PDB file of C-alpha atoms (C1' of nucleotides) in Angstrom:
ATOM      1  CA  MET A   1     136.865  69.203 144.469  1.00 70.00           C
ATOM      2  CA  LYS A   2     135.165  68.044 141.329  1.00 71.00           C
ATOM      3  CA  VAL A   3     134.644  71.397 139.713  1.00 70.00           C
ATOM      4  CA  ASN A   4     133.743  70.660 136.140  1.00 60.00           C
ATOM      5  CA  ASN A   5     134.172  68.328 133.236  1.00 48.00           C
ATOM      6  CA  GLU A   6     136.633  68.710 130.416  1.00 47.00           C
ATOM      7  CA  ILE A   7     134.257  70.776 128.301  1.00 45.00           C
ATOM      8  CA  TYR A   8     134.815  73.734 130.540  1.00 48.00           C
ATOM      9  CA  ASP A   9     138.450  73.056 131.279  1.00 65.00           C
ATOM     10  CA  CYS A  10     139.943  76.448 131.706  1.00 80.00           C
ATOM     11  CA  PRO A  11     142.761  77.830 133.830  1.00 86.00           C
ATOM     12  CA  VAL A  12     140.339  79.216 136.395  1.00 87.00           C
ATOM     13  CA  THR A  13     138.465  75.989 136.989  1.00 85.00           C
ATOM     14  CA  ALA A  14     141.765  74.104 136.951  1.00 88.00           C
ATOM     15  CA  THR A  15     142.946  76.335 139.769  1.00 92.00           C
ATOM     16  CA  LEU A  16     139.721  75.932 141.724  1.00 89.00           C
ATOM     17  CA  GLU A  17     140.011  72.192 141.244  1.00 88.00           C
ATOM     18  CA  VAL A  18     143.157  72.357 143.341  1.00 91.00           C
ATOM     19  CA  ILE A  19     142.503  75.070 145.927  1.00 91.00           C
ATOM     20  CA  GLY A  20     138.728  74.947 146.136  1.00 87.00           C
ATOM     21  CA  GLY A  21     136.685  73.070 148.651  1.00 85.00           C
ATOM     22  CA  LYS A  22     135.967  73.456 152.292  1.00 87.00           C
ATOM     23  CA  TRP A  23     139.377  72.902 153.853  1.00 91.00           C
ATOM     24  CA  LYS A  24     142.182  73.349 151.338  1.00 93.00           C
ATOM     25  CA  PRO A  25     142.378  77.142 151.436  1.00 91.00           C
ATOM     26  CA  ILE A  26     142.784  77.243 155.197  1.00 90.00           C
ATOM     27  CA  ILE A  27     145.312  74.398 155.136  1.00 95.00           C
ATOM     28  CA  LEU A  28     147.357  76.120 152.466  1.00 95.00           C
ATOM     29  CA  TYR A  29     147.081  79.400 154.287  1.00 91.00           C
ATOM     30  CA  VAL A  30     148.410  77.910 157.525  1.00 93.00           C
ATOM     31  CA  LEU A  31     151.295  76.325 155.643  1.00 96.00           C
ATOM     32  CA  MET A  32     152.171  79.635 153.957  1.00 96.00           C
ATOM     33  CA  SER A  33     153.829  80.620 157.235  1.00 95.00           C
ATOM     34  CA  GLY A  34     156.145  77.636 157.068  1.00 97.00           C
ATOM     35  CA  THR A  35     156.512  73.899 157.687  1.00 98.00           C
ATOM     36  CA  LYS A  36     154.015  72.429 160.133  1.00 97.00           C
ATOM     37  CA  ARG A  37     153.550  69.081 161.835  1.00 97.00           C
ATOM     38  CA  PHE A  38     150.299  67.165 161.537  1.00 97.00           C
ATOM     39  CA  GLY A  39     149.439  67.999 165.129  1.00 96.00           C
ATOM     40  CA  ALA A  40     150.161  71.688 164.633  1.00 96.00           C
ATOM     41  CA  LEU A  41     147.800  71.786 161.659  1.00 96.00           C
ATOM     42  CA  SER A  42     145.185  70.021 163.731  1.00 95.00           C
ATOM     43  CA  VAL A  43     145.531  72.609 166.502  1.00 93.00           C
ATOM     44  CA  ARG A  44     145.261  75.529 164.106  1.00 91.00           C
ATOM     45  CA  ILE A  45     142.203  74.049 162.406  1.00 91.00           C
ATOM     46  CA  PRO A  46     140.431  72.447 165.356  1.00 89.00           C
ATOM     47  CA  THR A  47     137.120  71.798 163.615  1.00 88.00           C
ATOM     48  CA  ILE A  48     138.579  69.486 160.969  1.00 92.00           C
ATOM     49  CA  SER A  49     138.664  65.815 161.842  1.00 94.00           C
ATOM     50  CA  ARG A  50     142.007  64.031 161.593  1.00 95.00           C
ATOM     51  CA  LYS A  51     140.592  61.727 158.966  1.00 96.00           C
ATOM     52  CA  VAL A  52     139.562  64.582 156.699  1.00 96.00           C
ATOM     53  CA  LEU A  53     142.771  66.490 157.403  1.00 96.00           C
ATOM     54  CA  THR A  54     144.735  63.425 156.317  1.00 97.00           C
ATOM     55  CA  GLU A  55     142.691  63.079 153.136  1.00 96.00           C
ATOM     56  CA  GLN A  56     143.056  66.728 152.178  1.00 96.00           C
ATOM     57  CA  LEU A  57     146.813  66.680 152.832  1.00 97.00           C
ATOM     58  CA  ARG A  58     147.175  63.592 150.647  1.00 96.00           C
ATOM     59  CA  GLU A  59     145.336  65.311 147.817  1.00 95.00           C
ATOM     60  CA  LEU A  60     147.415  68.463 148.109  1.00 96.00           C
ATOM     61  CA  GLU A  61     150.522  66.272 148.081  1.00 96.00           C
ATOM     62  CA  SER A  62     149.495  64.391 144.948  1.00 94.00           C
ATOM     63  CA  ASP A  63     148.668  67.724 143.329  1.00 94.00           C
ATOM     64  CA  GLY A  64     152.260  68.781 143.988  1.00 95.00           C
ATOM     65  CA  LEU A  65     151.401  71.635 146.302  1.00 96.00           C
ATOM     66  CA  LEU A  66     153.131  70.276 149.393  1.00 97.00           C
ATOM     67  CA  ILE A  67     155.693  67.748 150.523  1.00 97.00           C
ATOM     68  CA  ARG A  68     155.119  65.220 153.285  1.00 97.00           C
ATOM     69  CA  ARG A  69     158.203  64.302 155.295  1.00 97.00           C
ATOM     70  CA  GLN A  70     157.966  61.367 157.646  1.00 95.00           C
ATOM     71  CA  TYR A  71     160.653  60.915 160.295  1.00 94.00           C
ATOM     72  CA  LYS A  72     161.068  57.355 161.483  1.00 88.00           C
ATOM     73  CA  GLU A  73     161.089  58.201 165.162  1.00 88.00           C
ATOM     74  CA  ILE A  74     159.190  57.238 168.261  1.00 85.00           C
ATOM     75  CA  PRO A  75     156.947  59.095 168.711  1.00 90.00           C
ATOM     76  CA  PRO A  76     156.334  59.632 164.995  1.00 93.00           C
ATOM     77  CA  ARG A  77     156.858  62.997 163.414  1.00 96.00           C
ATOM     78  CA  VAL A  78     155.405  64.090 160.095  1.00 97.00           C
ATOM     79  CA  GLU A  79     155.985  67.506 158.609  1.00 97.00           C
ATOM     80  CA  TYR A  80     154.221  69.236 155.754  1.00 98.00           C
ATOM     81  CA  THR A  81     155.902  71.904 153.668  1.00 98.00           C
ATOM     82  CA  LEU A  82     154.650  73.841 150.666  1.00 98.00           C
ATOM     83  CA  THR A  83     156.437  73.251 147.393  1.00 98.00           C
ATOM     84  CA  PRO A  84     157.424  76.293 145.315  1.00 97.00           C
ATOM     85  CA  GLU A  85     154.275  75.623 143.300  1.00 97.00           C
ATOM     86  CA  GLY A  86     152.237  75.699 146.482  1.00 97.00           C
ATOM     87  CA  GLN A  87     153.905  78.890 147.616  1.00 97.00           C
ATOM     88  CA  SER A  88     153.218  80.488 144.260  1.00 97.00           C
ATOM     89  CA  LEU A  89     149.529  80.395 145.165  1.00 96.00           C
ATOM     90  CA  TRP A  90     150.188  83.343 147.423  1.00 95.00           C
ATOM     91  CA  SER A  91     149.310  85.819 144.674  1.00 95.00           C
ATOM     92  CA  VAL A  92     145.990  84.067 144.098  1.00 95.00           C
ATOM     93  CA  PHE A  93     145.093  84.129 147.775  1.00 94.00           C
ATOM     94  CA  ASN A  94     146.217  87.712 147.982  1.00 95.00           C
ATOM     95  CA  GLU A  95     143.897  88.760 145.178  1.00 95.00           C
ATOM     96  CA  MET A  96     141.016  86.912 146.787  1.00 94.00           C
ATOM     97  CA  ALA A  97     141.797  88.540 150.126  1.00 93.00           C
ATOM     98  CA  ILE A  98     141.749  91.996 148.546  1.00 95.00           C
ATOM     99  CA  TRP A  99     138.408  91.336 146.922  1.00 96.00           C
ATOM    100  CA  GLY A 100     136.987  89.827 150.102  1.00 93.00           C
ATOM    101  CA  ASN A 101     138.079  92.802 152.161  1.00 92.00           C
ATOM    102  CA  ASN A 102     136.622  95.265 149.708  1.00 94.00           C
ATOM    103  CA  ASN A 103     133.346  93.493 149.089  1.00 92.00           C
ATOM    104  CA  ARG A 104     132.441  91.291 152.029  1.00 85.00           C
ATOM    105  CA  ARG A 105     131.830  91.865 155.699  1.00 75.00           C
ATOM    106  CA  VAL A 106     134.486  89.706 157.297  1.00 67.00           C
ATOM    107  CA  SER A 107     134.642  89.038 161.004  1.00 55.00           C
ATOM    108  CA  GLN A 108     138.183  89.159 162.299  1.00 48.00           C
ATOM    109  CA  LYS A 109     139.893  86.250 164.023  1.00 39.00           C
TER     110      LYS A 109
ATOM    111  CA  MET B   1     129.197  76.773 148.993  1.00 70.00           C
ATOM    112  CA  LYS B   2     129.508  76.227 152.705  1.00 70.00           C
ATOM    113  CA  VAL B   3     133.204  76.827 153.009  1.00 70.00           C
ATOM    114  CA  ASN B   4     133.827  77.210 156.686  1.00 60.00           C
ATOM    115  CA  ASN B   5     132.429  78.374 159.982  1.00 48.00           C
ATOM    116  CA  GLU B   6     132.966  81.764 161.521  1.00 47.00           C
ATOM    117  CA  ILE B   7     136.112  80.717 163.347  1.00 44.00           C
ATOM    118  CA  TYR B   8     138.024  80.828 160.096  1.00 48.00           C
ATOM    119  CA  ASP B   9     136.219  83.760 158.603  1.00 65.00           C
ATOM    120  CA  CYS B  10     138.833  85.464 156.540  1.00 79.00           C
ATOM    121  CA  PRO B  11     138.742  87.419 153.312  1.00 86.00           C
ATOM    122  CA  VAL B  12     139.883  84.440 151.281  1.00 86.00           C
ATOM    123  CA  THR B  13     137.219  82.060 152.517  1.00 84.00           C
ATOM    124  CA  ALA B  14     134.641  84.839 152.251  1.00 87.00           C
ATOM    125  CA  THR B  15     135.548  85.163 148.589  1.00 91.00           C
ATOM    126  CA  LEU B  16     135.428  81.430 147.987  1.00 89.00           C
ATOM    127  CA  GLU B  17     132.061  81.350 149.718  1.00 87.00           C
ATOM    128  CA  VAL B  18     130.787  83.470 146.860  1.00 91.00           C
ATOM    129  CA  ILE B  19     132.671  82.294 143.781  1.00 91.00           C
ATOM    130  CA  GLY B  20     133.491  78.723 144.800  1.00 86.00           C
ATOM    131  CA  GLY B  21     131.526  75.677 143.880  1.00 83.00           C
ATOM    132  CA  LYS B  22     131.021  73.740 140.732  1.00 86.00           C
ATOM    133  CA  TRP B  23     129.189  76.215 138.514  1.00 91.00           C
ATOM    134  CA  LYS B  24     129.600  79.768 139.743  1.00 93.00           C
ATOM    135  CA  PRO B  25     133.005  80.463 138.187  1.00 91.00           C
ATOM    136  CA  ILE B  26     131.852  79.473 134.722  1.00 91.00           C
ATOM    137  CA  ILE B  27     128.583  81.382 135.095  1.00 95.00           C
ATOM    138  CA  LEU B  28     130.422  84.510 136.195  1.00 95.00           C
ATOM    139  CA  TYR B  29     132.954  84.046 133.436  1.00 91.00           C
ATOM    140  CA  VAL B  30     130.276  83.852 130.765  1.00 94.00           C
ATOM    141  CA  LEU B  31     128.619  86.965 132.146  1.00 96.00           C
ATOM    142  CA  MET B  32     131.923  88.866 132.137  1.00 96.00           C
ATOM    143  CA  SER B  33     131.417  89.327 128.398  1.00 95.00           C
ATOM    144  CA  GLY B  34     128.096  91.080 128.939  1.00 97.00           C
ATOM    145  CA  THR B  35     124.400  90.638 129.698  1.00 98.00           C
ATOM    146  CA  LYS B  36     123.001  87.237 128.842  1.00 97.00           C
ATOM    147  CA  ARG B  37     119.544  85.684 128.739  1.00 97.00           C
ATOM    148  CA  PHE B  38     118.729  82.529 130.655  1.00 97.00           C
ATOM    149  CA  GLY B  39     118.658  80.519 127.469  1.00 96.00           C
ATOM    150  CA  ALA B  40     121.987  81.910 126.308  1.00 96.00           C
ATOM    151  CA  LEU B  41     123.596  80.855 129.573  1.00 96.00           C
ATOM    152  CA  SER B  42     122.064  77.433 129.197  1.00 95.00           C
ATOM    153  CA  VAL B  43     123.511  77.096 125.705  1.00 93.00           C
ATOM    154  CA  ARG B  44     126.987  78.162 126.795  1.00 92.00           C
ATOM    155  CA  ILE B  45     126.932  75.778 129.750  1.00 91.00           C
ATOM    156  CA  PRO B  46     125.046  72.839 128.285  1.00 89.00           C
ATOM    157  CA  THR B  47     125.849  70.347 131.039  1.00 89.00           C
ATOM    158  CA  ILE B  48     124.154  72.316 133.793  1.00 93.00           C
ATOM    159  CA  SER B  49     120.506  71.529 134.393  1.00 94.00           C
ATOM    160  CA  ARG B  50     118.053  74.409 134.287  1.00 95.00           C
ATOM    161  CA  LYS B  51     117.116  73.767 137.865  1.00 96.00           C
ATOM    162  CA  VAL B  52     120.674  74.097 139.101  1.00 96.00           C
ATOM    163  CA  LEU B  53     121.355  77.047 136.810  1.00 97.00           C
ATOM    164  CA  THR B  54     118.344  78.812 138.301  1.00 97.00           C
ATOM    165  CA  GLU B  55     119.513  78.074 141.835  1.00 96.00           C
ATOM    166  CA  GLN B  56     123.024  79.308 141.199  1.00 96.00           C
ATOM    167  CA  LEU B  57     121.780  82.489 139.528  1.00 97.00           C
ATOM    168  CA  ARG B  58     119.511  83.196 142.488  1.00 96.00           C
ATOM    169  CA  GLU B  59     122.420  82.811 144.896  1.00 95.00           C
ATOM    170  CA  LEU B  60     124.656  85.063 142.840  1.00 96.00           C
ATOM    171  CA  GLU B  61     121.851  87.609 142.759  1.00 97.00           C
ATOM    172  CA  SER B  62     121.328  87.565 146.526  1.00 94.00           C
ATOM    173  CA  ASP B  63     125.090  87.886 146.956  1.00 94.00           C
ATOM    174  CA  GLY B  64     124.912  91.077 144.931  1.00 96.00           C
ATOM    175  CA  LEU B  65     127.073  89.841 142.059  1.00 97.00           C
ATOM    176  CA  LEU B  66     124.452  90.085 139.358  1.00 97.00           C
ATOM    177  CA  ILE B  67     121.097  91.642 138.531  1.00 98.00           C
ATOM    178  CA  ARG B  68     118.120  89.734 137.202  1.00 97.00           C
ATOM    179  CA  ARG B  69     115.849  91.667 134.875  1.00 97.00           C
ATOM    180  CA  GLN B  70     112.520  90.160 133.962  1.00 96.00           C
ATOM    181  CA  TYR B  71     110.596  91.563 130.999  1.00 94.00           C
ATOM    182  CA  LYS B  72     106.868  90.971 131.128  1.00 88.00           C
ATOM    183  CA  GLU B  73     106.573  89.744 127.606  1.00 88.00           C
ATOM    184  CA  ILE B  74     105.280  86.725 125.796  1.00 84.00           C
ATOM    185  CA  PRO B  75     107.428  84.767 125.359  1.00 89.00           C
ATOM    186  CA  PRO B  76     109.194  85.681 128.617  1.00 93.00           C
ATOM    187  CA  ARG B  77     112.624  87.229 128.597  1.00 96.00           C
ATOM    188  CA  VAL B  78     114.991  87.296 131.544  1.00 97.00           C
ATOM    189  CA  GLU B  79     118.403  88.882 131.422  1.00 98.00           C
ATOM    190  CA  TYR B  80     121.302  88.578 133.796  1.00 98.00           C
ATOM    191  CA  THR B  81     123.933  91.286 134.161  1.00 98.00           C
ATOM    192  CA  LEU B  82     126.939  91.506 136.444  1.00 98.00           C
ATOM    193  CA  THR B  83     126.909  94.289 139.004  1.00 98.00           C
ATOM    194  CA  PRO B  84     130.069  96.384 139.412  1.00 98.00           C
ATOM    195  CA  GLU B  85     130.870  94.154 142.380  1.00 97.00           C
ATOM    196  CA  GLY B  86     130.531  91.120 140.170  1.00 97.00           C
ATOM    197  CA  GLN B  87     132.675  92.686 137.478  1.00 97.00           C
ATOM    198  CA  SER B  88     135.335  93.513 140.051  1.00 97.00           C
ATOM    199  CA  LEU B  89     135.950  89.787 140.384  1.00 96.00           C
ATOM    200  CA  TRP B  90     137.828  89.969 137.121  1.00 95.00           C
ATOM    201  CA  SER B  91     141.146  90.521 138.895  1.00 95.00           C
ATOM    202  CA  VAL B  92     140.567  87.440 141.025  1.00 95.00           C
ATOM    203  CA  PHE B  93     139.767  85.269 138.027  1.00 94.00           C
ATOM    204  CA  ASN B  94     142.710  86.731 136.180  1.00 95.00           C
ATOM    205  CA  GLU B  95     145.115  85.780 138.950  1.00 95.00           C
ATOM    206  CA  MET B  96     143.683  82.277 139.084  1.00 94.00           C
ATOM    207  CA  ALA B  97     143.955  81.990 135.306  1.00 93.00           C
ATOM    208  CA  ILE B  98     147.615  83.008 135.425  1.00 95.00           C
ATOM    209  CA  TRP B  99     148.356  80.450 138.109  1.00 96.00           C
ATOM    210  CA  GLY B 100     146.404  77.760 136.291  1.00 93.00           C
ATOM    211  CA  ASN B 101     148.224  78.410 133.043  1.00 92.00           C
ATOM    212  CA  ASN B 102     151.600  78.319 134.735  1.00 94.00           C
ATOM    213  CA  ASN B 103     151.012  75.307 136.912  1.00 92.00           C
ATOM    214  CA  ARG B 104     148.336  73.090 135.407  1.00 85.00           C
ATOM    215  CA  ARG B 105     147.902  71.243 132.178  1.00 75.00           C
ATOM    216  CA  VAL B 106     144.771  72.781 130.752  1.00 67.00           C
ATOM    217  CA  SER B 107     143.042  71.480 127.668  1.00 55.00           C
ATOM    218  CA  GLN B 108     141.832  74.249 125.439  1.00 48.00           C
ATOM    219  CA  LYS B 109     138.242  74.749 124.473  1.00 39.00           C
TER     220      LYS B 109
ATOM    221  C1'  DC C   1     111.125  80.998 127.060  1.00 61.05           C
ATOM    222  C1'  DA C   2     112.168  80.483 131.545  1.00 61.05           C
ATOM    223  C1'  DG C   3     111.408  78.474 134.738  1.00 61.05           C
ATOM    224  C1'  DT C   4     109.017  74.722 139.052  1.00 61.05           C
ATOM    225  C1'  DA C   5     108.079  70.447 141.273  1.00 61.05           C
ATOM    226  C1'  DT C   6     109.482  65.860 142.699  1.00 61.05           C
ATOM    227  C1'  DC C   7     112.182  62.390 143.482  1.00 61.05           C
ATOM    228  C1'  DC C   8     116.603  60.333 143.837  1.00 61.05           C
ATOM    229  C1'  DT C   9     121.701  59.435 143.842  1.00 61.05           C
ATOM    230  C1'  DC C  10     126.174  59.869 145.426  1.00 61.05           C
ATOM    231  C1'  DG C  11     130.218  61.513 147.442  1.00 61.05           C
ATOM    232  C1'  DG C  12     132.161  64.578 150.792  1.00 61.05           C
ATOM    233  C1'  DT C  13     132.161  64.921 155.509  1.00 61.05           C
ATOM    234  C1'  DG C  14     131.674  63.580 160.397  1.00 61.05           C
ATOM    235  C1'  DA C  15     131.763  60.415 164.738  1.00 61.05           C
ATOM    236  C1'  DT C  16     133.897  57.024 166.912  1.00 61.05           C
ATOM    237  C1'  DA C  17     137.041  53.480 167.890  1.00 61.05           C
ATOM    238  C1'  DC C  18     141.336  51.327 167.074  1.00 61.05           C
ATOM    239  C1'  DT C  19     146.808  51.060 165.950  1.00 61.05           C
ATOM    240  C1'  DG C  20     152.053  51.105 164.925  1.00 61.05           C
TER     241       DG C  20
ATOM    242  C1'  DC D   1     152.009  61.282 167.544  1.00 61.05           C
ATOM    243  C1'  DA D   2     149.930  60.529 163.470  1.00 61.05           C
ATOM    244  C1'  DG D   3     147.400  58.311 161.624  1.00 61.05           C
ATOM    245  C1'  DT D   4     143.324  53.978 159.771  1.00 61.05           C
ATOM    246  C1'  DA D   5     138.978  51.642 159.720  1.00 61.05           C
ATOM    247  C1'  DT D   6     134.131  51.641 159.805  1.00 61.05           C
ATOM    248  C1'  DC D   7     129.718  53.299 159.770  1.00 61.05           C
ATOM    249  C1'  DA D   8     126.438  56.873 158.992  1.00 61.05           C
ATOM    250  C1'  DC D   9     124.484  61.227 157.363  1.00 61.05           C
ATOM    251  C1'  DC D  10     123.147  64.996 154.673  1.00 61.05           C
ATOM    252  C1'  DG D  11     122.759  68.126 151.152  1.00 61.05           C
ATOM    253  C1'  DA D  12     124.463  69.615 146.511  1.00 61.05           C
ATOM    254  C1'  DG D  13     123.490  68.236 142.316  1.00 61.05           C
ATOM    255  C1'  DG D  14     120.982  65.474 138.600  1.00 61.05           C
ATOM    256  C1'  DA D  15     116.721  63.318 135.880  1.00 61.05           C
ATOM    257  C1'  DT D  16     112.454  63.925 134.477  1.00 61.05           C
ATOM    258  C1'  DA D  17     108.054  65.895 133.946  1.00 61.05           C
ATOM    259  C1'  DC D  18     105.116  69.785 134.189  1.00 61.05           C
ATOM    260  C1'  DT D  19     103.662  75.153 133.680  1.00 61.05           C
ATOM    261  C1'  DG D  20     102.551  80.404 133.212  1.00 61.05           C
TER     262       DG D  20
END
DNA sequence: CAGTATCCTCGGTGATACTG
DNA sequence: CAGTATCACCGAGGATACTG
């Protein structure tokens, strides 16, 4: 997500630049529970198109938050795993979850 | 920001629904240091148009994060103040700032 | 001073079809 | 299975001018 220009570069906006947007939080959240295949991500997030899922995963990869492993098999297999940097976002998500639970009405899954 | 549909309603996305987007973090951050007038916000965030600033402030107000106080004077004076709920976002921003400082290259103001 | 009112641009997202 | 390619849309955000 294009959050802001360099004038306002600050750690908070830098973080939102990486985890903000419509799909990245849920993708990262799903991957927090461990390595997932492309298809598994697609099943867990059924309303995202494969095109957009691919794009978001590529961005998270180039931001160093996850690793893409492609196995040269038939049928193809591609796995996505959080890097330590990606996993370290847990504390951020946790703080957001606490605030959301305390201050928002959240319907449960 | 339209983050996601109800299927993925979770505390994290609920939080991002409120503080995500291009301008809200910086607006909230500026207001963390105390009540500000419309013009003061505009000066501190010079690249936001007044139209968009107005829109964002209205959304933050209807989300209960800030209070808008209008003084019937000439010239007009309008002040924006964080509610306790808005101020309670400090811990969220703090966690994001820590992560950003540890994991991103951030140019200083 | 603190906004509105209009008009417009652009990029993120979606739908659909195709492929190694 | 895990993608690409193409086309299309829509709405957040921006530019500019006007106002109580």
